[in-house]
Amino acid sequence: MRAIALRIFAVSALATIWTLLWGRFTIPDIVVGVVVATLILVLLPLPPVPVQGRVHPLAMLQLAGLFAWYLLVSSFQLMWLAIKPGPPPLTGVLRVPVNIKSDLVLVLASAITTLIPGSIVLEIDQVRRILYCHVIDAGSARSVERFLAQVAQVERLLIAAFERDDEWQPAGGTA
């Protein structure tokens, strides 16, 4: 039943993207979007992603709130860096180790870090669980520590939302 629900969700999401790309919501566009989405999922299947643990809605809500806050604060920090007098800020690539177990949650951490203005994940070391992040303001120890604390807080909430130790079980394990 869960597999069917996931397929319906995937077809719906792809069909929605199709109609958004065309810029109009007409019955023919929606039908063609469903057909194209179904063809994509049948002809180009992705391997299954092992998902362990449970989702905790309160931690997800906290993560969403923190993400929104970081979007706001980082946008203002970038605005200030763009208009302040003086030389441009020093940029750098930082190596950020994380304690995330699941590949899926590791990708979520990478996506959230990239979506926050001022940083982008350049590489994920899947084996050693390290994110290599380009940071716009890496000119002082304070700004580097602020970025590392930001990633650590996102990581902590992702673990609370998806990977609690008492519920975690490696892929292929039994409950």
Tab-separated table of N, CA and C in Angstrom, residues 10-95:
chain	number	residue	atom	x	y	z
A	10	ALA	N	4.564	10.471	-6.570
A	10	ALA	CA	5.581	10.808	-7.569
A	10	ALA	C	4.942	11.248	-8.878
A	11	VAL	N	3.918	10.525	-9.331
A	11	VAL	CA	3.228	10.908	-10.570
A	11	VAL	C	2.578	12.282	-10.395
A	12	SER	N	1.943	12.501	-9.260
A	12	SER	CA	1.297	13.800	-9.008
A	12	SER	C	2.314	14.929	-9.000
A	13	ALA	N	3.444	14.706	-8.344
A	13	ALA	CA	4.470	15.749	-8.270
A	13	ALA	C	5.033	16.058	-9.657
A	14	LEU	N	5.353	15.029	-10.426
A	14	LEU	CA	5.886	15.254	-11.767
A	14	LEU	C	4.850	15.893	-12.688
A	15	ALA	N	3.602	15.484	-12.576
A	15	ALA	CA	2.543	16.090	-13.394
A	15	ALA	C	2.347	17.559	-13.019
A	16	THR	N	2.450	17.867	-11.747
A	16	THR	CA	2.340	19.265	-11.305
A	16	THR	C	3.485	20.092	-11.876
A	17	ILE	N	4.689	19.552	-11.835
A	17	ILE	CA	5.835	20.262	-12.407
A	17	ILE	C	5.623	20.474	-13.909
A	18	TRP	N	5.114	19.460	-14.581
A	18	TRP	CA	4.832	19.571	-16.017
A	18	TRP	C	3.866	20.731	-16.302
A	19	THR	N	2.779	20.778	-15.564
A	19	THR	CA	1.797	21.839	-15.814
A	19	THR	C	2.354	23.211	-15.416
A	20	LEU	N	3.183	23.264	-14.388
A	20	LEU	CA	3.803	24.541	-14.024
A	20	LEU	C	4.758	25.018	-15.113
A	21	LEU	N	5.463	24.086	-15.719
A	21	LEU	CA	6.368	24.465	-16.803
A	21	LEU	C	5.609	25.015	-18.007
A	22	TRP	N	4.432	24.485	-18.281
A	22	TRP	CA	3.627	24.988	-19.391
A	22	TRP	C	2.924	26.285	-19.016
A	23	GLY	N	2.767	26.543	-17.743
A	23	GLY	CA	2.198	27.811	-17.304
A	23	GLY	C	0.694	27.907	-17.358
A	24	ARG	N	0.022	26.791	-17.528
A	24	ARG	CA	-1.440	26.829	-17.536
A	24	ARG	C	-1.963	25.489	-16.997
A	25	PHE	N	-3.084	25.578	-16.336
A	25	PHE	CA	-3.710	24.384	-15.762
A	25	PHE	C	-4.976	24.062	-16.553
A	26	THR	N	-4.785	23.338	-17.647
A	26	THR	CA	-5.922	22.894	-18.447
A	26	THR	C	-5.985	21.376	-18.347
A	27	ILE	N	-7.138	20.837	-18.620
A	27	ILE	CA	-7.328	19.383	-18.554
A	27	ILE	C	-6.338	18.653	-19.478
A	28	PRO	N	-6.175	19.078	-20.740
A	28	PRO	CA	-5.202	18.377	-21.588
A	28	PRO	C	-3.767	18.437	-21.042
A	29	ASP	N	-3.368	19.577	-20.496
A	29	ASP	CA	-2.016	19.683	-19.934
A	29	ASP	C	-1.840	18.761	-18.731
A	30	ILE	N	-2.849	18.672	-17.896
A	30	ILE	CA	-2.777	17.803	-16.725
A	30	ILE	C	-2.726	16.336	-17.155
A	31	VAL	N	-3.543	15.961	-18.127
A	31	VAL	CA	-3.549	14.572	-18.614
A	31	VAL	C	-2.205	14.223	-19.245
A	32	VAL	N	-1.680	15.110	-20.079
A	32	VAL	CA	-0.381	14.862	-20.693
A	32	VAL	C	0.704	14.802	-19.616
A	33	GLY	N	0.599	15.636	-18.600
A	33	GLY	CA	1.559	15.607	-17.497
A	33	GLY	C	1.549	14.276	-16.771
A	34	VAL	N	0.353	13.724	-16.540
A	34	VAL	CA	0.245	12.414	-15.890
A	34	VAL	C	0.841	11.335	-16.777
A	35	VAL	N	0.580	11.406	-18.078
A	35	VAL	CA	1.123	10.409	-19.006
A	35	VAL	C	2.651	10.498	-19.040
A	36	VAL	N	3.188	11.711	-19.157
A	36	VAL	CA	4.642	11.893	-19.196
A	36	VAL	C	5.265	11.417	-17.884
A	37	ALA	N	4.655	11.759	-16.757
A	37	ALA	CA	5.174	11.341	-15.452
A	37	ALA	C	5.183	9.821	-15.332
A	38	THR	N	4.103	9.184	-15.786
A	38	THR	CA	4.033	7.722	-15.733
A	38	THR	C	5.107	7.097	-16.611
A	39	LEU	N	5.296	7.633	-17.812
A	39	LEU	CA	6.335	7.124	-18.709
A	39	LEU	C	7.727	7.286	-18.087
A	40	ILE	N	7.970	8.416	-17.483
A	40	ILE	CA	9.271	8.647	-16.844
A	40	ILE	C	9.505	7.618	-15.748
A	41	LEU	N	8.506	7.399	-14.913
A	41	LEU	CA	8.679	6.465	-13.794
A	41	LEU	C	8.781	5.017	-14.251
A	42	VAL	N	8.149	4.682	-15.379
A	42	VAL	CA	8.210	3.301	-15.883
A	42	VAL	C	9.499	3.069	-16.674
A	43	LEU	N	9.860	4.012	-17.537
A	43	LEU	CA	11.018	3.820	-18.406
A	43	LEU	C	12.349	4.161	-17.736
A	44	LEU	N	12.321	5.023	-16.760
A	44	LEU	CA	13.545	5.445	-16.075
A	44	LEU	C	13.414	5.243	-14.559
A	45	PRO	N	13.252	3.999	-14.113
A	45	PRO	CA	13.048	3.781	-12.675
A	45	PRO	C	14.309	4.093	-11.870
A	46	LEU	N	14.114	4.676	-10.721
A	46	LEU	CA	15.214	4.945	-9.805
A	46	LEU	C	15.338	3.785	-8.822
A	47	PRO	N	16.536	3.538	-8.340
A	47	PRO	CA	16.671	2.478	-7.338
A	47	PRO	C	15.966	2.893	-6.053
A	48	PRO	N	15.482	1.931	-5.293
A	48	PRO	CA	14.812	2.291	-4.041
A	48	PRO	C	15.802	2.880	-3.039
A	49	VAL	N	15.349	3.860	-2.298
A	49	VAL	CA	16.167	4.480	-1.263
A	49	VAL	C	15.740	3.889	0.076
A	50	PRO	N	16.676	3.234	0.771
A	50	PRO	CA	16.291	2.663	2.060
A	50	PRO	C	15.990	3.772	3.065
A	51	VAL	N	14.866	3.670	3.722
A	51	VAL	CA	14.448	4.652	4.716
A	51	VAL	C	14.293	3.924	6.046
A	52	GLN	N	14.979	4.422	7.054
A	52	GLN	CA	14.899	3.828	8.374
A	52	GLN	C	14.326	4.852	9.344
A	53	GLY	N	13.882	4.365	10.486
A	53	GLY	CA	13.386	5.269	11.508
A	53	GLY	C	11.979	5.771	11.209
A	54	ARG	N	11.551	6.738	12.007
A	54	ARG	CA	10.232	7.352	11.853
A	54	ARG	C	10.396	8.856	11.710
A	55	VAL	N	9.382	9.486	11.176
A	55	VAL	CA	9.371	10.942	11.068
A	55	VAL	C	8.708	11.505	12.323
A	56	HIS	N	9.323	12.513	12.918
A	56	HIS	CA	8.796	13.161	14.107
A	56	HIS	C	8.343	14.569	13.740
A	57	PRO	N	7.024	14.793	13.692
A	57	PRO	CA	6.490	16.065	13.185
A	57	PRO	C	6.951	17.296	13.966
A	58	LEU	N	7.077	17.212	15.284
A	58	LEU	CA	7.493	18.383	16.061
A	58	LEU	C	8.914	18.800	15.682
A	59	ALA	N	9.813	17.832	15.559
A	59	ALA	CA	11.181	18.150	15.139
A	59	ALA	C	11.196	18.690	13.710
A	60	MET	N	10.319	18.158	12.848
A	60	MET	CA	10.223	18.679	11.476
A	60	MET	C	9.769	20.138	11.482
A	61	LEU	N	8.810	20.447	12.349
A	61	LEU	CA	8.325	21.822	12.463
A	61	LEU	C	9.436	22.749	12.964
A	62	GLN	N	10.194	22.276	13.946
A	62	GLN	CA	11.321	23.071	14.442
A	62	GLN	C	12.352	23.280	13.338
A	63	LEU	N	12.612	22.241	12.557
A	63	LEU	CA	13.560	22.345	11.454
A	63	LEU	C	13.077	23.345	10.417
A	64	ALA	N	11.796	23.309	10.083
A	64	ALA	CA	11.242	24.263	9.118
A	64	ALA	C	11.353	25.695	9.634
A	65	GLY	N	11.063	25.892	10.914
A	65	GLY	CA	11.196	27.220	11.508
A	65	GLY	C	12.637	27.709	11.517
A	66	LEU	N	13.551	26.825	11.865
A	66	LEU	CA	14.971	27.183	11.870
A	66	LEU	C	15.440	27.514	10.456
A	67	PHE	N	15.015	26.722	9.490
A	67	PHE	CA	15.379	26.965	8.099
A	67	PHE	C	14.866	28.333	7.645
A	68	ALA	N	13.618	28.645	7.969
A	68	ALA	CA	13.057	29.951	7.605
A	68	ALA	C	13.852	31.081	8.265
A	69	TRP	N	14.214	30.905	9.523
A	69	TRP	CA	14.998	31.912	10.244
A	69	TRP	C	16.357	32.108	9.576
A	70	TYR	N	17.035	30.997	9.252
A	70	TYR	CA	18.337	31.095	8.600
A	70	TYR	C	18.229	31.740	7.217
A	71	LEU	N	17.142	31.469	6.504
A	71	LEU	CA	16.945	32.131	5.213
A	71	LEU	C	16.886	33.645	5.388
A	72	LEU	N	16.147	34.083	6.385
A	72	LEU	CA	15.981	35.512	6.634
A	72	LEU	C	17.298	36.148	7.071
A	73	VAL	N	17.922	35.577	8.087
A	73	VAL	CA	19.151	36.149	8.630
A	73	VAL	C	20.266	36.135	7.583
A	74	SER	N	20.423	35.020	6.887
A	74	SER	CA	21.489	34.923	5.883
A	74	SER	C	21.280	35.898	4.731
A	75	SER	N	20.038	36.109	4.369
A	75	SER	CA	19.758	37.075	3.302
A	75	SER	C	20.198	38.469	3.707
A	76	PHE	N	19.922	38.853	4.937
A	76	PHE	CA	20.356	40.171	5.411
A	76	PHE	C	21.878	40.238	5.537
A	77	GLN	N	22.513	39.148	5.973
A	77	GLN	CA	23.973	39.136	6.050
A	77	GLN	C	24.594	39.297	4.668
A	78	LEU	N	24.029	38.600	3.681
A	78	LEU	CA	24.537	38.741	2.312
A	78	LEU	C	24.312	40.146	1.767
A	79	MET	N	23.156	40.702	2.087
A	79	MET	CA	22.872	42.062	1.637
A	79	MET	C	23.914	43.017	2.212
A	80	TRP	N	24.236	42.871	3.485
A	80	TRP	CA	25.214	43.744	4.124
A	80	TRP	C	26.598	43.539	3.502
A	81	LEU	N	26.972	42.284	3.247
A	81	LEU	CA	28.272	42.026	2.624
A	81	LEU	C	28.355	42.656	1.232
A	82	ALA	N	27.223	42.726	0.533
A	82	ALA	CA	27.209	43.297	-0.821
A	82	ALA	C	27.315	44.814	-0.814
A	83	ILE	N	26.756	45.485	0.201
A	83	ILE	CA	26.727	46.951	0.168
A	83	ILE	C	27.731	47.607	1.103
A	84	LYS	N	28.344	46.861	1.998
A	84	LYS	CA	29.259	47.499	2.946
A	84	LYS	C	30.507	47.977	2.230
A	85	PRO	N	31.052	49.090	2.692
A	85	PRO	CA	32.268	49.598	2.056
A	85	PRO	C	33.459	48.685	2.380
A	86	GLY	N	34.434	48.731	1.515
A	86	GLY	CA	35.640	47.949	1.741
A	86	GLY	C	35.753	46.797	0.767
A	87	PRO	N	36.772	45.995	0.970
A	87	PRO	CA	36.988	44.874	0.040
A	87	PRO	C	35.925	43.798	0.224
A	88	PRO	N	35.751	42.971	-0.798
A	88	PRO	CA	34.764	41.892	-0.669
A	88	PRO	C	35.209	40.888	0.396
A	89	PRO	N	34.272	40.141	0.954
A	89	PRO	CA	34.639	39.187	2.001
A	89	PRO	C	35.470	38.037	1.442
A	90	LEU	N	36.257	37.463	2.317
A	90	LEU	CA	37.032	36.289	1.931
A	90	LEU	C	36.115	35.080	1.875
A	91	THR	N	36.242	34.310	0.828
A	91	THR	CA	35.461	33.091	0.702
A	91	THR	C	36.354	31.903	1.015
A	92	GLY	N	35.736	30.762	1.237
A	92	GLY	CA	36.524	29.577	1.522
A	92	GLY	C	35.691	28.320	1.402
A	93	VAL	N	36.391	27.204	1.340
A	93	VAL	CA	35.746	25.904	1.331
A	93	VAL	C	36.019	25.260	2.679
A	94	LEU	N	34.949	24.932	3.373
A	94	LEU	CA	35.066	24.346	4.709
A	94	LEU	C	34.688	22.876	4.671
A	95	ARG	N	35.400	22.101	5.435
A	95	ARG	CA	35.106	20.681	5.588
A	95	ARG	C	34.276	20.540	6.856
